[in-house]
């Protein structure tokens, strides 16, 4: 089978180049490994090979997938993720993950003795299956215009803690996701479409907006519309 | 300069880092991957703890652990961990771990070898959810992370004490020196030496154990490797024990059953291996369990079987084989997780705390990484608070490691290490796997020593310093060779069968000679030395 790979090396000229390879494998990751036996310079990440460590996300024909669970097709175009620093070929830096999670305060503010019950666990079950693969981040159009956007996985994780009954400082959590956060999402749904774990960050963002409303925070974009409306 | 440097960001590393930071130490976590990519995320089954005394008891947990350890689990550490288990779960709960619940209580299920249902779990994502919660907690504490750094060696001061580590910056290809008062190694196991015949992640190459061995540490019980009976045939992806627990059958291509599916992992693995040696193929038949059950309980496995094996377990039995799953041995540590070098600690799968003995009980390793990871962190923080920083200078070993990395690029490429690695995995599986014999083990050792000599002809084809994955894999291969030698020496010397170690030429357990830990180290000339240390009499 033939696939195309967009390769990158900062000190080669040209830095970005499209290569065509013949290879085989039942998953894209196996195929990349197979190609690497012939071209040792081809660079990609591999880990658990069972879709759970989140290290091998790439774009195929423009859409984010995990290489270890994607079945390659003839003439596929494989590229690194968008909006995170490309290090070499298909490998991107993961350092944005730490920065975004911290800014979103995506953790329990204080250890808690409160008991989570069955129902509350179910509320956040899906969100806590996130593998931090960054697929959603790469698919999000907001990064074209605002590179400071907190983005889907960090907001999903923020919601996961806001909705956790063990979190008592919900207001602080919400305050942390107002700027470059919940109001900047266009609700396009790309993130939901590409998530390999079936998580729905778009909906989690809507839920956070709901919480924000209850704490008396308003969507700044809407309020300007509001005053515009009054002029009529 | 840091009080405590933790190497590894899996369950053990993060637990150690959090405990040390909460104790007030300046902590730095260094890892070769991003934290949540650590192998801990792969654990599905659960984490053992007796939460309530109704029907179950801490004593029963201790008994089960000792029994599974076949004489080599040390009662003192077993007692400590089993008693600590409840605290561990409460702690994980308090920082936000979303355990599966039944009403208000954390739900528990029964795993193989346990006399009672005592594994806490989070659906089939137990490891994933614990690891991510630990990471979130570490971020809350502002613990500093330095990822994409590959541990090369432990730096020792002139007095032989720990002074820090040398790492390869994976992105730049440069060697860096990181100094600190204490180092905790939490780099995971080495079951990936079995290559394609392992359920483990690609990272499980035993780098920390290699570094400890080179620094002069003792390592122990390296011959004890647990094989999981049911891994998918071509990809070695694990099919969890839950399948057999629910009634899945093991059959050969003629449709014949040949083993009690609920026997221990060892027994089932051996029975399957025997079938395969007799030229049969072995299948795990789930078809009678029905789509609903499989979708509910084994959705991941179903998806992976369809992708990798082109088999849907709802319609056809899955072709399987046993695969290397967990390494009981590792860096020899005492009850306080101290290695034989001052200031150097080890915890998690890279360490041998003598909790698992000759075989690990399912659900006890997630418990170990949290309980003993925390212990290591606290001990290291306390030692650091009473200690001076090492002298801030360039250490000899840093220069040596820099020179070594440069030299690797000048080696001739006459032999392909990737092929060698694959070959090694294969012969280890057939000769140092489920069944072992003196002639087979010695054959592999001879091959291994030959490979050791040939390393300098296995130069790299990728000449770039930047994120050179071939270079990383080559260094990992070096570590694998180094510790596999210890595995083989241990397996050759232990002329008995016990736990996961089965010698066809010595099928019986021999307590008179071997109720003892095999301890291995390298002398000043780099020659492997071995001795046995008797198990402490329980009181
Ligand atoms: C498929 C599978 C299922 C399992 N299921 C269960 C279960 O249900 N219950 C249970 O109790 N146990 C289970 N286990 C075992 C358990 O998951 C592991 O023993 C445990 O997670 C090991 O944790 P750790 O922190 O010691 O190491 P790991 O999680 O492996 O982490 C190692 C860390 O060290 C880092 N590292 C390694 N080498 C270097 C280096 N050279 N330089 C820098 N950093 C390095 C890595 O980047 C990583 O961060 C399972 C294992 C597997 C493979
Ligand atoms: S729904 Fe929002 S967060 Fe998701 S991709 Fe679209 S803009 Fe980004
Ligand atoms: S939300 Fe989904 S796509 Fe985004 S990082 Fe998590 S698992 Fe990946």
PDB file of N, CA and C in Angstrom, chain A residues 6-92:
ATOM      1  N   UNK A   6       3.804  13.877   5.308  1.00  0.00           N
ATOM      2  CA  UNK A   6       4.400  15.222   5.304  1.00  0.00           C
ATOM      3  C   UNK A   6       5.470  15.259   6.380  1.00  0.00           C
ATOM      4  N   UNK A   7       6.703  15.415   5.949  1.00  0.00           N
ATOM      5  CA  UNK A   7       7.807  15.360   6.902  1.00  0.00           C
ATOM      6  C   UNK A   7       8.369  16.750   7.165  1.00  0.00           C
ATOM      7  N   UNK A   8       8.970  16.904   8.375  1.00  0.00           N
ATOM      8  CA  UNK A   8       9.483  18.218   8.765  1.00  0.00           C
ATOM      9  C   UNK A   8      10.786  18.043   9.545  1.00  0.00           C
ATOM     10  N   UNK A   9      11.774  18.837   9.184  1.00  0.00           N
ATOM     11  CA  UNK A   9      12.990  18.917   9.989  1.00  0.00           C
ATOM     12  C   UNK A   9      13.479  20.362   9.903  1.00  0.00           C
ATOM     13  N   UNK A  10      13.640  21.030  11.062  1.00  0.00           N
ATOM     14  CA  UNK A  10      13.909  22.468  11.014  1.00  0.00           C
ATOM     15  C   UNK A  10      15.240  22.821  10.359  1.00  0.00           C
ATOM     16  N   UNK A  11      16.203  21.877  10.314  1.00  0.00           N
ATOM     17  CA  UNK A  11      17.458  22.297   9.707  1.00  0.00           C
ATOM     18  C   UNK A  11      17.688  21.693   8.325  1.00  0.00           C
ATOM     19  N   UNK A  12      16.657  21.123   7.728  1.00  0.00           N
ATOM     20  CA  UNK A  12      16.791  20.661   6.343  1.00  0.00           C
ATOM     21  C   UNK A  12      16.171  21.701   5.407  1.00  0.00           C
ATOM     22  N   UNK A  13      16.592  21.696   4.176  1.00  0.00           N
ATOM     23  CA  UNK A  13      15.979  22.568   3.162  1.00  0.00           C
ATOM     24  C   UNK A  13      15.415  21.722   2.038  1.00  0.00           C
ATOM     25  N   UNK A  14      14.180  21.792   1.686  1.00  0.00           N
ATOM     26  CA  UNK A  14      13.139  22.551   2.382  1.00  0.00           C
ATOM     27  C   UNK A  14      12.798  21.884   3.713  1.00  0.00           C
ATOM     28  N   UNK A  15      12.272  22.687   4.623  1.00  0.00           N
ATOM     29  CA  UNK A  15      11.964  22.159   5.954  1.00  0.00           C
ATOM     30  C   UNK A  15      10.812  21.155   5.910  1.00  0.00           C
ATOM     31  N   UNK A  16       9.865  21.447   5.037  1.00  0.00           N
ATOM     32  CA  UNK A  16       8.696  20.564   4.933  1.00  0.00           C
ATOM     33  C   UNK A  16       8.700  19.911   3.564  1.00  0.00           C
ATOM     34  N   UNK A  17       8.487  18.595   3.552  1.00  0.00           N
ATOM     35  CA  UNK A  17       8.508  17.921   2.261  1.00  0.00           C
ATOM     36  C   UNK A  17       7.555  16.731   2.282  1.00  0.00           C
ATOM     37  N   UNK A  18       6.888  16.503   1.181  1.00  0.00           N
ATOM     38  CA  UNK A  18       5.954  15.382   1.098  1.00  0.00           C
ATOM     39  C   UNK A  18       6.680  14.165   0.532  1.00  0.00           C
ATOM     40  N   UNK A  19       6.603  13.054   1.252  1.00  0.00           N
ATOM     41  CA  UNK A  19       7.254  11.814   0.809  1.00  0.00           C
ATOM     42  C   UNK A  19       6.195  10.757   0.527  1.00  0.00           C
ATOM     43  N   UNK A  20       6.513   9.880  -0.421  1.00  0.00           N
ATOM     44  CA  UNK A  20       5.626   8.754  -0.699  1.00  0.00           C
ATOM     45  C   UNK A  20       6.304   7.471  -0.276  1.00  0.00           C
ATOM     46  N   UNK A  21       5.576   6.625   0.417  1.00  0.00           N
ATOM     47  CA  UNK A  21       6.173   5.363   0.870  1.00  0.00           C
ATOM     48  C   UNK A  21       5.278   4.187   0.548  1.00  0.00           C
ATOM     49  N   UNK A  22       5.917   3.055   0.328  1.00  0.00           N
ATOM     50  CA  UNK A  22       5.207   1.779   0.261  1.00  0.00           C
ATOM     51  C   UNK A  22       5.364   1.124   1.625  1.00  0.00           C
ATOM     52  N   UNK A  23       4.312   0.552   2.143  1.00  0.00           N
ATOM     53  CA  UNK A  23       4.437  -0.135   3.422  1.00  0.00           C
ATOM     54  C   UNK A  23       3.237  -1.013   3.674  1.00  0.00           C
ATOM     55  N   UNK A  24       3.291  -1.719   4.793  1.00  0.00           N
ATOM     56  CA  UNK A  24       2.143  -2.554   5.141  1.00  0.00           C
ATOM     57  C   UNK A  24       1.924  -2.557   6.648  1.00  0.00           C
ATOM     58  N   UNK A  25       0.726  -2.931   7.060  1.00  0.00           N
ATOM     59  CA  UNK A  25       0.408  -2.972   8.480  1.00  0.00           C
ATOM     60  C   UNK A  25      -1.090  -2.904   8.666  1.00  0.00           C
ATOM     61  N   UNK A  26      -1.579  -3.512   9.761  1.00  0.00           N
ATOM     62  CA  UNK A  26      -3.029  -3.453   9.960  1.00  0.00           C
ATOM     63  C   UNK A  26      -3.451  -2.131  10.562  1.00  0.00           C
ATOM     64  N   UNK A  27      -2.506  -1.434  11.213  1.00  0.00           N
ATOM     65  CA  UNK A  27      -2.822  -0.094  11.691  1.00  0.00           C
ATOM     66  C   UNK A  27      -1.810   0.861  11.058  1.00  0.00           C
ATOM     67  N   UNK A  28      -2.132   2.156  11.133  1.00  0.00           N
ATOM     68  CA  UNK A  28      -1.193   3.136  10.592  1.00  0.00           C
ATOM     69  C   UNK A  28       0.134   3.052  11.350  1.00  0.00           C
ATOM     70  N   UNK A  29       0.063   2.824  12.663  1.00  0.00           N
ATOM     71  CA  UNK A  29       1.301   2.750  13.439  1.00  0.00           C
ATOM     72  C   UNK A  29       2.169   1.575  12.965  1.00  0.00           C
ATOM     73  N   UNK A  30       1.546   0.428  12.737  1.00  0.00           N
ATOM     74  CA  UNK A  30       2.320  -0.709  12.226  1.00  0.00           C
ATOM     75  C   UNK A  30       2.927  -0.378  10.872  1.00  0.00           C
ATOM     76  N   UNK A  31       2.183   0.360  10.085  1.00  0.00           N
ATOM     77  CA  UNK A  31       2.687   0.732   8.771  1.00  0.00           C
ATOM     78  C   UNK A  31       3.878   1.682   8.895  1.00  0.00           C
ATOM     79  N   UNK A  32       3.780   2.649   9.812  1.00  0.00           N
ATOM     80  CA  UNK A  32       4.902   3.569  10.019  1.00  0.00           C
ATOM     81  C   UNK A  32       6.128   2.781  10.503  1.00  0.00           C
ATOM     82  N   UNK A  33       5.912   1.808  11.377  1.00  0.00           N
ATOM     83  CA  UNK A  33       7.018   0.990  11.859  1.00  0.00           C
ATOM     84  C   UNK A  33       7.628   0.194  10.715  1.00  0.00           C
ATOM     85  N   UNK A  34       6.752  -0.306   9.847  1.00  0.00           N
ATOM     86  CA  UNK A  34       7.223  -1.062   8.701  1.00  0.00           C
ATOM     87  C   UNK A  34       8.063  -0.174   7.771  1.00  0.00           C
ATOM     88  N   UNK A  35       7.593   1.041   7.535  1.00  0.00           N
ATOM     89  CA  UNK A  35       8.346   1.969   6.677  1.00  0.00           C
ATOM     90  C   UNK A  35       9.686   2.309   7.328  1.00  0.00           C
ATOM     91  N   UNK A  36       9.662   2.437   8.649  1.00  0.00           N
ATOM     92  CA  UNK A  36      10.888   2.814   9.363  1.00  0.00           C
ATOM     93  C   UNK A  36      11.971   1.732   9.267  1.00  0.00           C
ATOM     94  N   UNK A  37      11.578   0.466   9.064  1.00  0.00           N
ATOM     95  CA  UNK A  37      12.626  -0.540   8.891  1.00  0.00           C
ATOM     96  C   UNK A  37      13.443  -0.216   7.632  1.00  0.00           C
ATOM     97  N   UNK A  38      12.821   0.489   6.679  1.00  0.00           N
ATOM     98  CA  UNK A  38      13.539   0.845   5.455  1.00  0.00           C
ATOM     99  C   UNK A  38      14.131   2.256   5.514  1.00  0.00           C
ATOM    100  N   UNK A  39      13.390   3.176   6.100  1.00  0.00           N
ATOM    101  CA  UNK A  39      13.900   4.549   6.247  1.00  0.00           C
ATOM    102  C   UNK A  39      13.971   4.902   7.729  1.00  0.00           C
ATOM    103  N   UNK A  40      15.163   4.767   8.306  1.00  0.00           N
ATOM    104  CA  UNK A  40      15.323   4.944   9.744  1.00  0.00           C
ATOM    105  C   UNK A  40      15.125   6.376  10.218  1.00  0.00           C
ATOM    106  N   UNK A  41      15.087   7.305   9.287  1.00  0.00           N
ATOM    107  CA  UNK A  41      14.983   8.698   9.718  1.00  0.00           C
ATOM    108  C   UNK A  41      13.534   9.116   9.945  1.00  0.00           C
ATOM    109  N   UNK A  42      12.591   8.294   9.514  1.00  0.00           N
ATOM    110  CA  UNK A  42      11.180   8.659   9.688  1.00  0.00           C
ATOM    111  C   UNK A  42      10.864   8.701  11.188  1.00  0.00           C
ATOM    112  N   UNK A  43      10.319   9.845  11.642  1.00  0.00           N
ATOM    113  CA  UNK A  43      10.170  10.082  13.081  1.00  0.00           C
ATOM    114  C   UNK A  43       8.713  10.204  13.493  1.00  0.00           C
ATOM    115  N   UNK A  44       8.318   9.360  14.447  1.00  0.00           N
ATOM    116  CA  UNK A  44       6.948   9.377  14.985  1.00  0.00           C
ATOM    117  C   UNK A  44       7.005   8.797  16.384  1.00  0.00           C
ATOM    118  N   UNK A  45       5.928   8.980  17.145  1.00  0.00           N
ATOM    119  CA  UNK A  45       5.876   8.440  18.503  1.00  0.00           C
ATOM    120  C   UNK A  45       5.051   7.173  18.545  1.00  0.00           C
ATOM    121  N   UNK A  46       5.437   6.268  19.440  1.00  0.00           N
ATOM    122  CA  UNK A  46       4.625   5.076  19.648  1.00  0.00           C
ATOM    123  C   UNK A  46       4.649   4.727  21.125  1.00  0.00           C
ATOM    124  N   UNK A  47       3.555   4.166  21.622  1.00  0.00           N
ATOM    125  CA  UNK A  47       3.509   3.846  23.050  1.00  0.00           C
ATOM    126  C   UNK A  47       2.767   2.563  23.305  1.00  0.00           C
ATOM    127  N   UNK A  48       1.523   2.698  23.794  1.00  0.00           N
ATOM    128  CA  UNK A  48       0.781   1.523  24.265  1.00  0.00           C
ATOM    129  C   UNK A  48       0.255   0.677  23.121  1.00  0.00           C
ATOM    130  N   UNK A  49       0.186   1.208  21.910  1.00  0.00           N
ATOM    131  CA  UNK A  49      -0.403   0.621  20.694  1.00  0.00           C
ATOM    132  C   UNK A  49      -1.806   0.078  20.930  1.00  0.00           C
ATOM    133  N   UNK A  50      -2.505   0.590  21.931  1.00  0.00           N
ATOM    134  CA  UNK A  50      -3.886   0.151  22.114  1.00  0.00           C
ATOM    135  C   UNK A  50      -4.823   1.325  22.381  1.00  0.00           C
ATOM    136  N   UNK A  51      -4.434   2.507  21.914  1.00  0.00           N
ATOM    137  CA  UNK A  51      -5.352   3.643  21.944  1.00  0.00           C
ATOM    138  C   UNK A  51      -5.579   4.264  23.304  1.00  0.00           C
ATOM    139  N   UNK A  52      -4.633   4.133  24.225  1.00  0.00           N
ATOM    140  CA  UNK A  52      -4.926   4.622  25.564  1.00  0.00           C
ATOM    141  C   UNK A  52      -3.867   5.581  26.112  1.00  0.00           C
ATOM    142  N   UNK A  53      -2.664   5.617  25.490  1.00  0.00           N
ATOM    143  CA  UNK A  53      -1.644   6.526  26.047  1.00  0.00           C
ATOM    144  C   UNK A  53      -1.657   7.876  25.345  1.00  0.00           C
ATOM    145  N   UNK A  54      -2.251   7.920  24.152  1.00  0.00           N
ATOM    146  CA  UNK A  54      -2.462   9.200  23.491  1.00  0.00           C
ATOM    147  C   UNK A  54      -1.228   9.836  22.873  1.00  0.00           C
ATOM    148  N   UNK A  55      -0.167   9.068  22.619  1.00  0.00           N
ATOM    149  CA  UNK A  55       1.069   9.698  22.123  1.00  0.00           C
ATOM    150  C   UNK A  55       1.164   9.729  20.608  1.00  0.00           C
ATOM    151  N   UNK A  56       0.279   8.999  19.902  1.00  0.00           N
ATOM    152  CA  UNK A  56       0.529   8.824  18.461  1.00  0.00           C
ATOM    153  C   UNK A  56      -0.508   9.512  17.577  1.00  0.00           C
ATOM    154  N   UNK A  57      -1.196  10.535  18.108  1.00  0.00           N
ATOM    155  CA  UNK A  57      -2.195  11.219  17.282  1.00  0.00           C
ATOM    156  C   UNK A  57      -1.518  11.950  16.121  1.00  0.00           C
ATOM    157  N   UNK A  58      -2.106  11.818  14.932  1.00  0.00           N
ATOM    158  CA  UNK A  58      -1.628  12.511  13.729  1.00  0.00           C
ATOM    159  C   UNK A  58      -2.869  12.912  12.921  1.00  0.00           C
ATOM    160  N   UNK A  59      -2.637  13.616  11.827  1.00  0.00           N
ATOM    161  CA  UNK A  59      -3.765  13.908  10.942  1.00  0.00           C
ATOM    162  C   UNK A  59      -3.679  13.016   9.710  1.00  0.00           C
ATOM    163  N   UNK A  60      -4.794  12.418   9.343  1.00  0.00           N
ATOM    164  CA  UNK A  60      -4.852  11.661   8.096  1.00  0.00           C
ATOM    165  C   UNK A  60      -5.926  12.299   7.222  1.00  0.00           C
ATOM    166  N   UNK A  61      -5.512  12.714   6.042  1.00  0.00           N
ATOM    167  CA  UNK A  61      -6.410  13.431   5.124  1.00  0.00           C
ATOM    168  C   UNK A  61      -7.119  14.569   5.842  1.00  0.00           C
ATOM    169  N   UNK A  62      -6.366  15.244   6.701  1.00  0.00           N
ATOM    170  CA  UNK A  62      -6.890  16.434   7.359  1.00  0.00           C
ATOM    171  C   UNK A  62      -7.653  16.176   8.638  1.00  0.00           C
ATOM    172  N   UNK A  63      -7.812  14.902   9.005  1.00  0.00           N
ATOM    173  CA  UNK A  63      -8.601  14.622  10.198  1.00  0.00           C
ATOM    174  C   UNK A  63      -7.753  13.881  11.240  1.00  0.00           C
ATOM    175  N   UNK A  64      -7.933  14.280  12.517  1.00  0.00           N
ATOM    176  CA  UNK A  64      -7.107  13.707  13.579  1.00  0.00           C
ATOM    177  C   UNK A  64      -7.507  12.262  13.895  1.00  0.00           C
ATOM    178  N   UNK A  65      -6.491  11.395  14.015  1.00  0.00           N
ATOM    179  CA  UNK A  65      -6.710   9.991  14.396  1.00  0.00           C
ATOM    180  C   UNK A  65      -5.551   9.534  15.275  1.00  0.00           C
ATOM    181  N   UNK A  66      -5.746   8.423  15.980  1.00  0.00           N
ATOM    182  CA  UNK A  66      -4.614   7.793  16.651  1.00  0.00           C
ATOM    183  C   UNK A  66      -4.015   6.796  15.664  1.00  0.00           C
ATOM    184  N   UNK A  67      -2.701   6.899  15.455  1.00  0.00           N
ATOM    185  CA  UNK A  67      -2.076   6.017  14.466  1.00  0.00           C
ATOM    186  C   UNK A  67      -2.267   4.547  14.835  1.00  0.00           C
ATOM    187  N   UNK A  68      -2.343   4.256  16.122  1.00  0.00           N
ATOM    188  CA  UNK A  68      -2.404   2.845  16.534  1.00  0.00           C
ATOM    189  C   UNK A  68      -3.777   2.227  16.423  1.00  0.00           C
ATOM    190  N   UNK A  69      -4.798   3.027  16.127  1.00  0.00           N
ATOM    191  CA  UNK A  69      -6.119   2.413  15.957  1.00  0.00           C
ATOM    192  C   UNK A  69      -6.726   2.742  14.590  1.00  0.00           C
ATOM    193  N   UNK A  70      -5.965   3.444  13.763  1.00  0.00           N
ATOM    194  CA  UNK A  70      -6.478   3.808  12.440  1.00  0.00           C
ATOM    195  C   UNK A  70      -6.010   2.796  11.389  1.00  0.00           C
ATOM    196  N   UNK A  71      -6.939   2.333  10.570  1.00  0.00           N
ATOM    197  CA  UNK A  71      -6.589   1.415   9.486  1.00  0.00           C
ATOM    198  C   UNK A  71      -6.205   2.211   8.244  1.00  0.00           C
ATOM    199  N   UNK A  72      -4.970   2.077   7.794  1.00  0.00           N
ATOM    200  CA  UNK A  72      -4.538   2.916   6.670  1.00  0.00           C
ATOM    201  C   UNK A  72      -5.213   2.516   5.354  1.00  0.00           C
ATOM    202  N   UNK A  73      -5.402   3.522   4.500  1.00  0.00           N
ATOM    203  CA  UNK A  73      -6.008   3.277   3.188  1.00  0.00           C
ATOM    204  C   UNK A  73      -5.063   3.797   2.111  1.00  0.00           C
ATOM    205  N   UNK A  74      -5.202   3.247   0.941  1.00  0.00           N
ATOM    206  CA  UNK A  74      -4.370   3.623  -0.194  1.00  0.00           C
ATOM    207  C   UNK A  74      -4.334   5.151  -0.352  1.00  0.00           C
ATOM    208  N   UNK A  75      -3.115   5.679  -0.540  1.00  0.00           N
ATOM    209  CA  UNK A  75      -2.935   7.095  -0.855  1.00  0.00           C
ATOM    210  C   UNK A  75      -3.267   8.064   0.285  1.00  0.00           C
ATOM    211  N   UNK A  76      -3.416   7.560   1.503  1.00  0.00           N
ATOM    212  CA  UNK A  76      -3.666   8.426   2.653  1.00  0.00           C
ATOM    213  C   UNK A  76      -2.560   9.486   2.780  1.00  0.00           C
ATOM    214  N   UNK A  77      -2.946  10.685   3.215  1.00  0.00           N
ATOM    215  CA  UNK A  77      -1.971  11.742   3.484  1.00  0.00           C
ATOM    216  C   UNK A  77      -1.824  11.896   4.995  1.00  0.00           C
ATOM    217  N   UNK A  78      -0.631  11.626   5.515  1.00  0.00           N
ATOM    218  CA  UNK A  78      -0.396  11.657   6.955  1.00  0.00           C
ATOM    219  C   UNK A  78       0.402  12.903   7.315  1.00  0.00           C
ATOM    220  N   UNK A  79      -0.096  13.659   8.301  1.00  0.00           N
ATOM    221  CA  UNK A  79       0.561  14.909   8.686  1.00  0.00           C
ATOM    222  C   UNK A  79       0.613  15.038  10.203  1.00  0.00           C
ATOM    223  N   UNK A  80       1.520  15.871  10.707  1.00  0.00           N
ATOM    224  CA  UNK A  80       1.538  16.109  12.155  1.00  0.00           C
ATOM    225  C   UNK A  80       0.303  16.918  12.578  1.00  0.00           C
ATOM    226  N   UNK A  81       0.006  16.903  13.874  1.00  0.00           N
ATOM    227  CA  UNK A  81      -1.101  17.683  14.413  1.00  0.00           C
ATOM    228  C   UNK A  81      -0.872  19.172  14.181  1.00  0.00           C
ATOM    229  N   UNK A  82      -1.950  19.930  14.172  1.00  0.00           N
ATOM    230  CA  UNK A  82      -1.837  21.394  14.055  1.00  0.00           C
ATOM    231  C   UNK A  82      -1.786  22.046  15.433  1.00  0.00           C
ATOM    232  N   UNK A  83      -1.327  23.247  15.458  1.00  0.00           N
ATOM    233  CA  UNK A  83      -1.376  24.142  16.634  1.00  0.00           C
ATOM    234  C   UNK A  83      -0.557  23.678  17.827  1.00  0.00           C
ATOM    235  N   UNK A  84       0.357  22.719  17.639  1.00  0.00           N
ATOM    236  CA  UNK A  84       1.357  22.505  18.681  1.00  0.00           C
ATOM    237  C   UNK A  84       2.693  22.440  17.938  1.00  0.00           C
ATOM    238  N   UNK A  85       3.756  22.780  18.634  1.00  0.00           N
ATOM    239  CA  UNK A  85       5.045  22.927  17.968  1.00  0.00           C
ATOM    240  C   UNK A  85       5.479  21.607  17.331  1.00  0.00           C
ATOM    241  N   UNK A  86       5.732  21.653  16.027  1.00  0.00           N
ATOM    242  CA  UNK A  86       6.192  20.471  15.314  1.00  0.00           C
ATOM    243  C   UNK A  86       7.684  20.299  15.604  1.00  0.00           C
ATOM    244  N   UNK A  87       8.068  19.147  16.117  1.00  0.00           N
ATOM    245  CA  UNK A  87       9.467  18.940  16.476  1.00  0.00           C
ATOM    246  C   UNK A  87      10.237  18.280  15.343  1.00  0.00           C
ATOM    247  N   UNK A  88       9.682  17.209  14.854  1.00  0.00           N
ATOM    248  CA  UNK A  88      10.287  16.567  13.688  1.00  0.00           C
ATOM    249  C   UNK A  88       9.274  15.596  13.091  1.00  0.00           C
ATOM    250  N   UNK A  89       9.125  15.607  11.797  1.00  0.00           N
ATOM    251  CA  UNK A  89       8.169  14.746  11.082  1.00  0.00           C
ATOM    252  C   UNK A  89       6.796  14.737  11.772  1.00  0.00           C
ATOM    253  N   UNK A  90       6.402  13.583  12.315  1.00  0.00           N
ATOM    254  CA  UNK A  90       5.047  13.502  12.884  1.00  0.00           C
ATOM    255  C   UNK A  90       5.021  13.788  14.381  1.00  0.00           C
ATOM    256  N   UNK A  91       6.178  14.104  14.956  1.00  0.00           N
ATOM    257  CA  UNK A  91       6.235  14.342  16.405  1.00  0.00           C
ATOM    258  C   UNK A  91       6.012  15.822  16.718  1.00  0.00           C
ATOM    259  N   UNK A  92       5.067  16.074  17.631  1.00  0.00           N
ATOM    260  CA  UNK A  92       4.810  17.444  18.085  1.00  0.00           C
ATOM    261  C   UNK A  92       5.073  17.547  19.573  1.00  0.00           C
TER     262      UNK A  92
END
